[in-house]
Amino acid sequence: MALAPAPSSAAGSASDPGWWNPTARPQPDSGINVTGEPFKGTDAQGKVRGFVDAHDHLMSNEGFGGRLICGKPFSELGVADALKDCPEHYPDGTLAVFDFITKGGDGKHDPVGWPTFKDWPAHDSLTHQQNYYAWVERAWRGGQRVLVNDLVTNGVICSVYFFKDRGCDEMTAIRLEAQKTYDMQAFVDKMYGGPGKGWFRIVTSSDQAREVIKQGKLAVVMGVETSEPFGCKQILDVAQCSKADIDRGLDELYGLGVRSMFLCHKFDNALCGVRFDEGALGTAINVGQFLSTGTFWKTETCTGPQKDNPIGLAPAPSAQKELPAGVTVPSYAADAQCNTRGLTELGEYAVRGMMKRKMMLEVDHMSVKAAGRAFDILESESYPGVISSHSWMDLGWTERLYKLGGFAAQYMSGSEAFSAEARRTDALREKYHVGYGYGTDMNGVGGWPGPRGADTPNPVKYPFRSTDGGSVIDRQTAGERTWDLNTDGASHYGLVPDWIEDIRLVGGQDVVDDLFRGAESYLTTWGASEKHQGSVNLAAGSSASASTSEWWNPFVDYSPARAVDGDSGTRWASEWNDDQWLRVDLGSAHRVGRVTLDWERAYGKAYRIETSTDGSNWQTVWATSDGDGGLDTARFDGVTARYLRVQGVRRATQWGYSLHEVGVFSS
């Protein structure tokens, strides 16, 4: 790395460059174009300040076979090596196949990056590096204090893409991207004089993150977003992984420093069904689904107000030609908008495995059916570690997420759209006293805010002050190119502060204030997950009795004890009429405040939970007339009880009531 004194344009003076400026920076290099000291520490209440990007892909150039995203976020050889196009894009982009698929047109572009940057990076170019380290530095200098780096790849996209320089195993790519993230930390540290001295700090606990932010630096959290984690794909509905594979995979990821992850992404896998993609991209992803699993997406009518995205039906010829002869993408009924696939038994095991390791679950990309079951499990344990990081969760789940203690961020859309969506949920943020985040999804093949135009009545005026007021931010320059958000849109990561200023102008200061509280809220969710302690199930192994039990199958035991045996594969089942009950004797009096009911398909539409100290006098502590099956959690003011009874009032099916497990907890 060619190091030279930091140029004066990066702020500071020759006599005192400031702790935030490196003692030496690669020369030549991109400008930062921010002056002033980054703010340190916390507010008067001890809370951190700053923005959080809950969804970015610093190292996606290393995924997908290594040639889908062109350019690197850093290079020991300097900016000219880092910011250059893929070799097949020369001389005019004719072979930029993925550009053609994602952007349209003929894919042609000027491949030259540094120093001219004529055609890239750009807000609508999905294949060129947007996360160059100096641009991330500019975002940090502009007030960002948490960045979630989601390690990402897709084995099917890798396998069908024409150009690659490595294998397509997803876990191999994840390991490489994790190592490259540590290498980037070392790269930045070197500029500042050695290990631990740079502003880019990988953290593995919320306490570490708070300490980093207290120093005024950027806390970098690693997550995972991939379609077949731990090799958990499915082929013709047969899982290709086991519980042992999941445990090994989670242990390995945790050891790498990963603290949040998606269990499914783009394709249905052995863990869960996905939330669909729309348009031509949706068609292409559905083709990939078939190539990966042997089945296309399958839909059904939604059972509740939440729904999955409409499936893309527009043609995607480049993708469709990959299908075997005679196989075509199916059509779908307009009134069937939910994925038939939810959270599988292996998926439930993975969710509980993440909880055991105090990791945070990303529910974006999960189908409504899968997300609903995941919420059921998290609620049954009062586990707060749930994240929606980039607007891929139905908004109808938002209060459920906040009630658990989870965190939500919105995709980096245009300032008008972003502000409008923020308004839709700001009452909930006020109710639960939480901040907000954004998910840039840079290098994530999603598209970013375009320009509002130089003639807009309220443009971003350069230079402007950062949200904290301590820094002055001017137009960003790299080589011969200067970017202006008004005319270029959010072309790369360095324009995140400009985009936030645009939100202030369009959406108002209160939207930005919510975002500035985002880092604290994210760390609160993370910290609460780390501190979570599982409750003792007072019903486990207890004595149980019931009004009736099914008897028609002499080879299967449906006795009441099966609902408290700790085995989700067994169940109690009643006879087929409404007035049925299951009673649990806890053995002695306990404080009781939470009950979980894991229903089989024969569930209670209307039922109540009753408690008693003597087994004769009962009081109703909770009731519903609108049960929906699955895993129900009933919370109520704590009472002292030895006996608990689930009293059926009305069945949801023609069968009786059937419970896999009953959980009784103190709180």
XYZ file of C-alpha atoms in Angstrom:
667
model
C 0.000 0.000 0.000
C 1.491 3.315 -1.078
C 1.128 5.573 1.971
C 1.527 9.323 2.031
C 0.548 12.132 4.414
C -3.189 12.726 4.563
C -4.158 15.583 2.216
C -5.441 18.760 3.806
C -8.809 18.380 2.041
C -9.629 15.558 4.443
C -9.748 18.049 7.366
C -7.331 18.808 10.160
C -4.068 20.667 9.801
C -0.482 19.677 9.156
C 0.406 20.378 12.770
C -2.627 18.615 14.234
C -4.427 16.386 11.725
C -6.913 15.187 14.350
C -7.447 11.665 15.680
C -9.983 11.000 12.925
C -7.456 11.459 10.102
C -4.908 8.773 9.242
C -1.221 9.458 9.644
C -0.871 8.144 6.106
C -3.405 7.430 3.386
C -2.975 5.573 0.070
C -1.996 7.997 -2.680
C -3.764 8.649 -4.918
C -7.137 7.963 -3.319
C -10.748 9.075 -3.190
C -11.554 12.245 -1.334
C -13.674 12.260 1.830
C -14.784 15.907 1.550
C -15.903 16.188 5.164
C -14.328 18.590 7.657
C -14.730 18.626 11.417
C -14.232 16.149 14.234
C -16.604 13.142 14.342
C -18.669 13.236 17.523
C -17.730 10.945 20.383
C -19.519 9.454 23.311
C -23.107 9.373 24.404
C -25.846 11.797 25.359
C -26.655 12.935 28.901
C -28.693 9.765 29.517
C -25.832 7.497 28.491
C -27.370 6.553 25.150
C -25.332 6.368 21.980
C -26.119 8.712 19.139
C -25.890 8.091 15.436
C -27.320 6.323 12.418
C -27.434 2.587 11.791
C -27.257 0.876 8.427
C -28.807 -2.472 9.291
C -28.214 -4.058 5.879
C -25.134 -3.592 3.690
C -22.906 -5.923 1.675
C -19.304 -4.752 1.932
C -17.838 -7.936 0.467
C -20.385 -9.184 -2.062
C -17.747 -8.906 -4.788
C -16.289 -12.065 -3.234
C -19.609 -13.939 -3.530
C -21.479 -15.326 -6.553
C -18.258 -16.731 -8.045
C -16.315 -13.471 -7.675
C -17.364 -11.729 -10.911
C -20.941 -10.551 -10.400
C -20.011 -7.378 -8.485
C -17.045 -5.612 -10.083
C -14.454 -3.786 -7.995
C -13.322 -4.153 -4.384
C -13.943 -2.137 -1.209
C -10.185 -1.840 -0.664
C -6.900 -2.990 -2.142
C -3.343 -3.002 -0.870
C -2.417 -1.965 -4.418
C -4.472 1.201 -4.170
C -7.615 2.752 -5.577
C -6.836 2.036 -9.233
C -6.788 -1.680 -8.483
C -9.819 -1.580 -6.191
C -12.093 0.450 -8.454
C -11.791 -1.228 -11.810
C -14.390 -3.110 -13.806
C -14.680 -6.847 -14.361
C -12.390 -7.978 -17.208
C -15.285 -9.185 -19.393
C -16.832 -5.673 -19.323
C -13.984 -4.275 -21.445
C -13.906 -2.532 -23.860
C -17.547 -1.329 -23.909
C -19.637 -3.526 -21.591
C -20.940 -5.783 -24.371
C -20.511 -8.848 -22.156
C -21.918 -7.171 -19.025
C -24.661 -9.784 -18.941
C -25.886 -9.084 -15.435
C -26.054 -5.355 -16.209
C -28.332 -6.211 -19.106
C -30.540 -8.436 -16.945
C -30.872 -5.991 -14.041
C -30.789 -2.596 -15.767
C -32.146 -3.236 -19.224
C -30.808 -1.750 -22.408
C -27.815 -3.454 -23.972
C -25.599 -3.446 -20.902
C -22.992 -1.309 -22.606
C -21.079 1.190 -20.509
C -17.677 2.787 -20.126
C -15.806 0.215 -18.027
C -13.181 2.654 -16.768
C -13.499 3.313 -13.076
C -10.679 5.237 -11.451
C -10.040 8.033 -12.240
C -12.814 9.004 -14.682
C -15.861 7.105 -13.323
C -17.913 8.104 -16.356
C -20.663 5.493 -15.985
C -20.169 3.946 -12.564
C -20.775 3.776 -9.704
C -24.343 4.900 -10.343
C -27.670 4.565 -8.543
C -28.987 2.211 -11.241
C -25.829 0.194 -11.905
C -26.183 -2.954 -9.823
C -22.893 -4.632 -10.687
C -20.259 -2.087 -9.678
C -18.558 -1.480 -6.351
C -20.356 1.063 -4.150
C -18.681 0.301 -0.811
C -15.149 1.592 -1.325
C -13.639 2.078 2.132
C -13.211 5.864 1.720
C -16.910 6.197 0.881
C -17.826 4.208 3.994
C -15.485 6.532 5.901
C -17.441 9.513 4.580
C -20.703 7.985 5.874
C -19.083 7.440 9.295
C -17.832 11.026 9.303
C -21.395 12.091 8.448
C -22.864 10.490 11.588
C -23.257 6.752 11.010
C -22.164 4.679 13.999
C -23.341 1.120 13.264
C -22.948 -0.816 10.011
C -24.236 -4.380 9.581
C -22.154 -6.155 6.960
C -24.255 -9.031 5.651
C -22.051 -11.714 4.133
C -23.930 -12.734 1.001
C -23.902 -15.106 -1.943
C -26.153 -17.412 -3.941
C -24.946 -20.744 -5.249
C -27.476 -21.020 -8.079
C -26.805 -17.525 -9.434
C -23.112 -18.346 -9.265
C -23.576 -21.624 -11.114
C -25.612 -20.184 -14.005
C -23.654 -16.943 -14.389
C -21.242 -17.089 -17.301
C -18.229 -15.614 -15.543
C -16.631 -16.787 -12.327
C -13.175 -17.416 -10.955
C -14.015 -19.681 -8.001
C -16.453 -22.344 -6.851
C -20.062 -21.749 -5.862
C -20.263 -23.318 -2.399
C -22.113 -20.793 -0.268
C -20.400 -21.451 3.047
C -16.971 -21.178 1.384
C -17.928 -17.739 0.113
C -19.252 -16.697 3.538
C -15.960 -17.677 5.177
C -13.996 -15.685 2.595
C -16.170 -12.592 3.018
C -15.766 -12.748 6.791
C -11.982 -12.916 6.403
C -12.010 -10.018 3.952
C -13.946 -7.937 6.486
C -11.198 -8.522 9.029
C -8.642 -7.707 6.315
C -10.400 -4.390 5.674
C -10.194 -3.591 9.385
C -6.442 -4.271 9.270
C -6.144 -2.156 6.100
C -7.726 0.840 7.854
C -5.738 0.220 11.056
C -2.500 0.368 9.084
C -3.270 3.919 8.025
C -3.708 4.947 11.653
C -0.559 3.392 13.013
C -1.430 -0.185 13.890
C -3.975 -2.725 15.182
C -6.997 -1.259 16.932
C -6.308 2.351 15.924
C -8.578 2.761 12.908
C -12.205 3.910 12.745
C -13.506 0.631 11.221
C -14.079 -1.707 14.195
C -15.603 -5.192 13.956
C -17.619 -5.904 17.117
C -19.058 -9.148 18.474
C -21.071 -7.841 21.428
C -23.290 -4.864 22.125
C -20.920 -3.711 24.896
C -18.027 -3.684 22.421
C -20.161 -1.677 20.018
C -21.010 0.891 22.673
C -17.343 1.289 23.590
C -16.371 1.747 19.921
C -19.058 4.389 19.459
C -17.991 6.094 22.674
C -14.598 6.533 20.987
C -16.353 8.112 17.998
C -15.703 5.165 15.675
C -17.851 2.880 13.488
C -19.105 -0.407 14.990
C -19.251 -3.088 12.267
C -21.507 -6.088 12.927
C -21.392 -9.187 10.724
C -24.560 -10.900 9.526
C -25.368 -13.549 6.896
C -27.842 -13.418 4.028
C -27.693 -16.504 1.847
C -30.124 -18.947 0.271
C -28.742 -22.248 1.518
C -27.117 -21.697 4.935
C -25.277 -24.745 6.302
C -26.091 -26.535 3.024
C -29.783 -26.512 3.997
C -31.251 -26.635 0.525
C -34.120 -28.880 -0.431
C -34.506 -30.942 -3.582
C -38.008 -32.069 -4.554
C -39.118 -31.204 -0.999
C -36.419 -33.348 0.618
C -34.109 -31.543 3.068
C -30.397 -31.834 2.296
C -29.244 -31.027 5.845
C -29.763 -32.244 9.398
C -30.007 -30.751 12.878
C -26.337 -31.624 13.346
C -25.488 -29.589 10.215
C -27.424 -26.634 11.645
C -25.602 -26.817 14.975
C -22.209 -27.051 13.273
C -23.089 -24.180 10.959
C -24.356 -21.875 13.700
C -21.304 -22.630 15.840
C -18.973 -21.862 12.933
C -20.736 -18.600 12.046
C -20.733 -17.500 15.668
C -17.014 -18.239 15.819
C -16.462 -16.061 12.738
C -18.161 -13.183 14.547
C -21.612 -13.400 12.929
C -24.398 -12.195 15.236
C -27.445 -11.946 12.953
C -28.685 -13.892 9.946
C -31.439 -14.775 7.520
C -32.578 -18.395 7.411
C -33.875 -18.144 3.850
C -33.292 -15.728 0.989
C -34.764 -15.720 -2.521
C -35.289 -19.511 -2.753
C -37.358 -21.811 -0.544
C -34.981 -24.048 1.354
C -35.062 -26.767 3.995
C -35.625 -24.164 6.722
C -38.328 -21.843 5.396
C -40.354 -20.517 2.490
C -39.517 -17.073 1.090
C -41.328 -13.821 0.427
C -41.549 -13.512 -3.354
C -39.830 -11.080 -5.733
C -41.814 -9.030 -8.244
C -41.499 -8.167 -11.934
C -38.976 -9.686 -14.321
C -36.562 -10.170 -11.423
C -39.236 -12.292 -9.729
C -39.489 -14.476 -12.804
C -35.709 -14.877 -12.879
C -35.611 -15.759 -9.170
C -38.440 -18.277 -9.656
C -36.362 -19.911 -12.393
C -33.478 -20.043 -9.919
C -35.849 -21.569 -7.372
C -36.610 -24.388 -9.822
C -32.942 -24.917 -10.682
C -32.080 -25.053 -6.972
C -34.974 -27.089 -5.594
C -36.713 -28.819 -8.518
C -39.939 -26.929 -7.733
C -41.329 -23.498 -8.561
C -42.891 -21.243 -5.932
C -46.326 -22.427 -4.816
C -49.055 -20.106 -3.590
C -52.237 -20.238 -1.542
C -54.857 -17.808 -0.306
C -53.573 -15.876 2.711
C -55.295 -16.687 6.002
C -54.674 -13.269 7.600
C -54.112 -9.640 6.621
C -50.400 -10.134 5.956
C -49.392 -11.255 2.489
C -46.291 -11.983 0.456
C -45.179 -9.840 -2.474
C -46.933 -10.491 -5.790
C -44.937 -12.978 -7.848
C -43.202 -11.467 -10.835
C -44.886 -12.564 -14.065
C -42.969 -10.393 -16.539
C -40.746 -12.397 -18.887
C -37.043 -12.791 -18.107
C -35.706 -14.454 -21.292
C -32.064 -14.678 -20.204
C -33.080 -16.623 -17.117
C -35.898 -18.661 -18.651
C -33.631 -20.143 -21.290
C -31.814 -21.919 -18.443
C -34.896 -24.099 -17.833
C -34.923 -27.658 -19.204
C -36.787 -28.214 -22.457
C -40.520 -28.338 -21.922
C -40.427 -26.671 -18.482
C -42.086 -23.264 -18.146
C -42.683 -20.861 -15.276
C -46.247 -21.427 -14.013
C -48.954 -18.781 -13.794
C -50.481 -17.832 -10.440
C -53.959 -16.906 -9.239
C -54.220 -13.221 -8.331
C -56.073 -13.976 -5.092
C -53.463 -16.483 -3.870
C -50.615 -14.295 -2.656
C -49.049 -16.327 0.143
C -46.294 -18.908 -0.122
C -47.543 -22.368 0.852
C -44.225 -22.984 2.578
C -43.651 -21.775 6.109
C -41.095 -22.557 8.771
C -40.119 -26.222 8.657
C -39.236 -28.423 11.628
C -35.565 -27.831 10.782
C -36.287 -24.125 10.524
C -37.800 -24.109 13.992
C -34.722 -25.920 15.247
C -32.525 -23.241 13.640
C -34.566 -20.415 15.210
C -34.203 -21.986 18.630
C -30.507 -22.586 17.929
C -30.022 -18.902 17.188
C -31.840 -17.995 20.406
C -29.611 -20.383 22.336
C -26.549 -18.577 20.929
C -28.077 -15.110 21.555
C -28.088 -14.323 17.826
C -30.604 -12.034 16.123
C -33.045 -13.433 13.572
C -33.686 -11.512 10.335
C -37.309 -12.037 9.297
C -37.139 -10.117 6.006
C -37.340 -12.577 3.060
C -39.338 -15.063 5.161
C -42.770 -15.895 3.786
C -45.727 -14.649 5.830
C -46.305 -18.213 6.956
C -42.684 -18.631 8.064
C -42.434 -15.203 9.709
C -45.669 -15.755 11.605
C -44.404 -19.016 13.072
C -41.037 -17.425 13.871
C -42.803 -14.643 15.765
C -44.818 -17.297 17.612
C -41.615 -18.986 18.775
C -39.915 -15.731 19.761
C -43.005 -14.605 21.669
C -43.271 -17.925 23.478
C -39.811 -17.255 24.939
C -40.112 -13.430 25.148
C -36.965 -13.274 22.984
C -36.257 -9.757 21.643
C -33.682 -10.605 18.973
C -35.703 -10.005 15.804
C -34.697 -7.641 12.999
C -36.412 -6.310 9.874
C -33.555 -4.592 8.090
C -34.704 -3.536 4.608
C -38.487 -3.394 4.099
C -39.037 -7.046 3.198
C -41.365 -7.725 6.103
C -45.092 -7.041 5.821
C -45.716 -3.791 7.735
C -48.538 -5.582 9.540
C -45.921 -7.362 11.671
C -44.310 -4.113 12.882
C -46.043 -3.790 16.239
C -45.441 -7.458 16.942
C -41.741 -6.854 16.313
C -41.567 -3.742 18.501
C -43.552 -5.399 21.292
C -40.912 -8.124 21.479
C -38.132 -5.526 21.633
C -36.972 -5.957 18.035
C -35.550 -3.409 15.582
C -36.793 -2.212 12.182
C -35.006 -0.439 9.354
C -36.280 0.687 5.977
C -34.780 0.096 2.550
C -32.815 3.049 1.163
C -35.493 4.392 -1.170
C -35.877 7.965 -2.444
C -36.357 10.641 0.175
C -40.057 11.109 -0.625
C -40.880 7.403 -0.453
C -38.647 6.833 2.568
C -40.235 9.678 4.499
C -43.758 8.525 3.615
C -43.081 4.975 4.816
C -41.477 6.314 7.984
C -44.692 8.240 8.679
C -46.707 5.032 8.460
C -44.935 3.567 11.473
C -43.824 6.616 13.457
C -46.746 6.274 15.903
C -45.488 2.799 16.798
C -41.950 4.079 17.299
C -43.310 6.737 19.616
C -45.392 4.156 21.480
C -42.423 1.839 22.024
C -39.810 4.617 22.393
C -37.540 3.333 19.634
C -35.452 4.808 16.859
C -35.333 3.875 13.185
C -32.752 2.552 10.772
C -32.033 2.304 7.084
C -30.787 -0.619 5.038
C -28.723 0.627 2.110
C -28.318 -2.870 0.604
C -25.352 -1.449 -1.332
C -23.804 -4.072 -3.621
C -26.998 -6.053 -3.008
C -28.417 -5.796 -6.536
C -31.419 -3.738 -5.472
C -31.206 -0.237 -6.962
C -30.897 3.026 -5.055
C -32.462 6.499 -4.983
C -32.238 8.375 -8.257
C -31.732 12.126 -8.533
C -34.591 14.512 -7.752
C -33.106 16.928 -10.279
C -31.136 20.165 -10.201
C -34.364 22.147 -10.624
C -36.121 20.710 -7.565
C -37.411 23.543 -5.343
C -35.635 22.180 -2.255
C -32.309 20.684 -3.382
C -29.464 19.602 -1.152
C -27.281 22.687 -0.868
C -23.569 22.071 -0.538
C -21.823 22.322 1.809
C -24.180 21.330 4.643
C -23.727 20.369 8.277
C -24.019 16.840 9.640
C -26.986 15.992 11.843
C -24.907 16.383 15.017
C -23.734 19.777 13.766
C -20.025 19.086 14.152
C -18.990 18.349 10.568
C -19.302 20.159 7.264
C -20.034 17.963 4.247
C -19.284 19.034 0.678
C -19.732 17.283 -2.668
C -17.800 14.024 -2.804
C -14.922 13.785 -5.283
C -13.000 10.733 -6.461
C -10.407 11.139 -9.174
C -11.882 13.278 -11.951
C -15.508 12.788 -10.878
C -17.570 14.801 -8.394
C -20.981 13.499 -7.302
C -23.995 15.637 -6.445
C -27.024 13.890 -4.943
C -29.387 16.274 -6.738
C -28.185 15.208 -10.172
C -26.571 11.803 -9.556
C -28.744 10.190 -6.894
C -27.279 7.835 -4.296
C -24.552 6.425 -6.513
C -22.326 5.014 -3.782
C -21.971 4.692 -0.023
C -20.282 8.039 0.372
C -23.552 9.760 -0.531
C -25.435 8.376 2.486
C -24.973 11.671 4.411
C -26.233 13.606 1.370
C -29.287 11.335 1.202
C -30.006 11.904 4.901
C -29.838 15.654 4.289
C -32.304 15.150 1.435
C -34.642 13.317 3.828
C -34.411 16.268 6.213
C -35.439 18.635 3.426
C -38.261 16.430 2.145
C -39.507 14.539 5.192
C -38.542 16.884 8.010
C -36.164 16.927 10.939
C -38.292 14.496 12.964
C -37.652 11.688 10.472
C -33.920 12.326 10.721
C -34.166 12.507 14.522
C -35.749 9.035 14.544
C -32.875 7.799 12.374
C -30.312 9.435 14.672
C -31.746 7.365 17.533
C -31.357 4.216 15.456
C -27.952 3.081 16.716
C -29.173 3.114 20.310
C -32.301 1.108 19.482
C -30.351 -1.471 17.475
C -27.889 -1.945 20.350
C -30.750 -2.163 22.847
C -32.246 -5.056 20.870
C -28.870 -6.748 20.597
C -28.038 -6.261 24.277
C -31.414 -7.586 25.406
C -30.856 -10.681 23.239
C -27.462 -11.277 24.858
C -28.963 -10.970 28.336
C -32.053 -13.085 27.647
C -32.534 -16.052 29.962
C -34.890 -18.852 29.032
C -37.690 -19.472 31.511
C -38.283 -22.775 33.295
C -41.348 -24.605 31.990
C -43.243 -25.447 35.165
C -45.470 -27.883 33.251
C -42.658 -30.095 31.945
C -43.181 -33.630 33.221
C -46.147 -32.628 35.355
C -49.217 -34.745 35.980
C -51.951 -34.034 33.411
C -55.574 -35.092 33.001
C -58.298 -34.293 30.478
C -62.016 -34.463 29.876
C -61.451 -37.074 27.135
C -58.737 -38.508 24.921
C -58.925 -39.973 21.442
C -58.939 -43.777 21.479
C -59.587 -44.868 17.884
C -55.938 -45.649 17.082
C -54.616 -48.363 19.446
C -51.050 -47.815 18.241
C -50.797 -44.086 19.118
C -51.014 -42.610 22.593
C -53.066 -39.379 22.719
C -53.201 -39.213 26.501
C -52.951 -35.873 28.393
C -49.378 -36.625 29.492
C -48.269 -36.236 25.865
C -48.896 -32.474 26.110
C -46.309 -32.057 28.884
C -43.650 -34.586 27.902
C -41.290 -32.100 26.228
C -41.627 -33.836 22.849
C -43.190 -31.698 20.103
C -43.724 -34.840 18.058
C -46.370 -36.202 20.449
C -49.753 -34.712 21.361
C -52.884 -34.889 23.446
C -56.082 -35.106 21.408
C -59.651 -34.860 22.706
C -62.867 -36.349 21.414
C -64.710 -34.406 18.742
C -66.937 -31.901 20.538
C -66.530 -28.359 21.854
C -66.688 -28.773 25.630
C -63.282 -30.311 26.368
C -60.474 -29.477 28.790
C -56.890 -30.321 29.664
C -55.676 -29.894 33.260
C -52.067 -29.690 34.478
C -51.001 -30.207 38.104
C -47.789 -28.253 38.736
C -47.173 -30.199 41.973
C -47.096 -27.127 44.206
C -48.142 -23.497 44.098
C -46.187 -21.232 41.715
C -46.419 -17.703 40.440
C -47.829 -18.062 36.898
C -47.994 -15.301 34.276
C -47.427 -16.863 30.844
C -48.779 -19.954 29.083
C -47.790 -21.291 25.664
C -49.966 -23.663 23.646
C -48.497 -25.463 20.646
C -51.575 -26.583 18.714
C -51.811 -29.358 16.199
C -54.073 -28.680 13.181
C -57.103 -29.325 15.412
C -56.936 -26.116 17.434
C -59.221 -24.017 19.586
C -61.007 -21.100 17.965
C -62.404 -20.018 21.327
C -60.911 -21.144 24.620
C -59.883 -19.835 27.999
C -57.078 -20.450 30.473
C -58.077 -20.987 34.073
C -56.027 -21.371 37.252
C -56.741 -22.800 40.682
C -54.948 -23.262 43.977
C -57.035 -26.274 45.088
C -58.267 -27.925 41.872
C -61.895 -27.053 42.673
C -62.236 -23.273 42.489
C -61.185 -21.834 39.140
C -60.583 -18.318 37.851
C -60.241 -17.277 34.207
C -56.945 -15.448 33.635
C -56.994 -15.262 29.830
C -59.461 -15.986 27.018
C -59.853 -15.621 23.266
C -62.632 -16.121 20.758
C -60.370 -15.679 17.735
C -57.642 -18.301 18.012
C -55.622 -18.985 14.861
C -53.752 -22.142 15.824
C -49.999 -22.528 15.667
C -48.052 -21.535 18.743
C -50.132 -19.281 21.017
C -48.697 -17.278 23.902
C -51.042 -16.014 26.613
C -49.722 -13.349 28.998
C -51.614 -12.150 32.040
C -51.046 -10.544 35.420
C -49.210 -13.047 37.583
C -51.322 -15.247 39.862
C -50.500 -17.968 42.372
C -51.672 -21.364 41.177
C -50.993 -25.082 41.469
C -53.427 -26.151 38.765
C -53.912 -24.805 35.253
C -56.722 -25.721 32.861
C -57.166 -25.092 29.143
C -60.944 -25.015 28.668
C -62.169 -25.421 25.110
C -65.220 -23.365 24.106
C -65.342 -23.734 20.318
C -63.300 -25.870 17.946
C -61.785 -24.498 14.741
C -62.214 -27.794 12.855
C -64.555 -30.746 12.789
C -62.098 -32.628 14.983
C -61.466 -32.069 18.672
C -58.674 -30.130 20.367
C -55.092 -31.281 19.989
C -51.993 -29.892 21.734
C -48.389 -30.895 21.113
C -47.066 -29.068 24.166
C -48.287 -26.836 26.975
C -45.807 -24.473 28.611
C -46.433 -22.740 31.943
C -44.060 -20.003 33.078
C -43.704 -17.590 35.945
C -43.487 -14.530 33.696
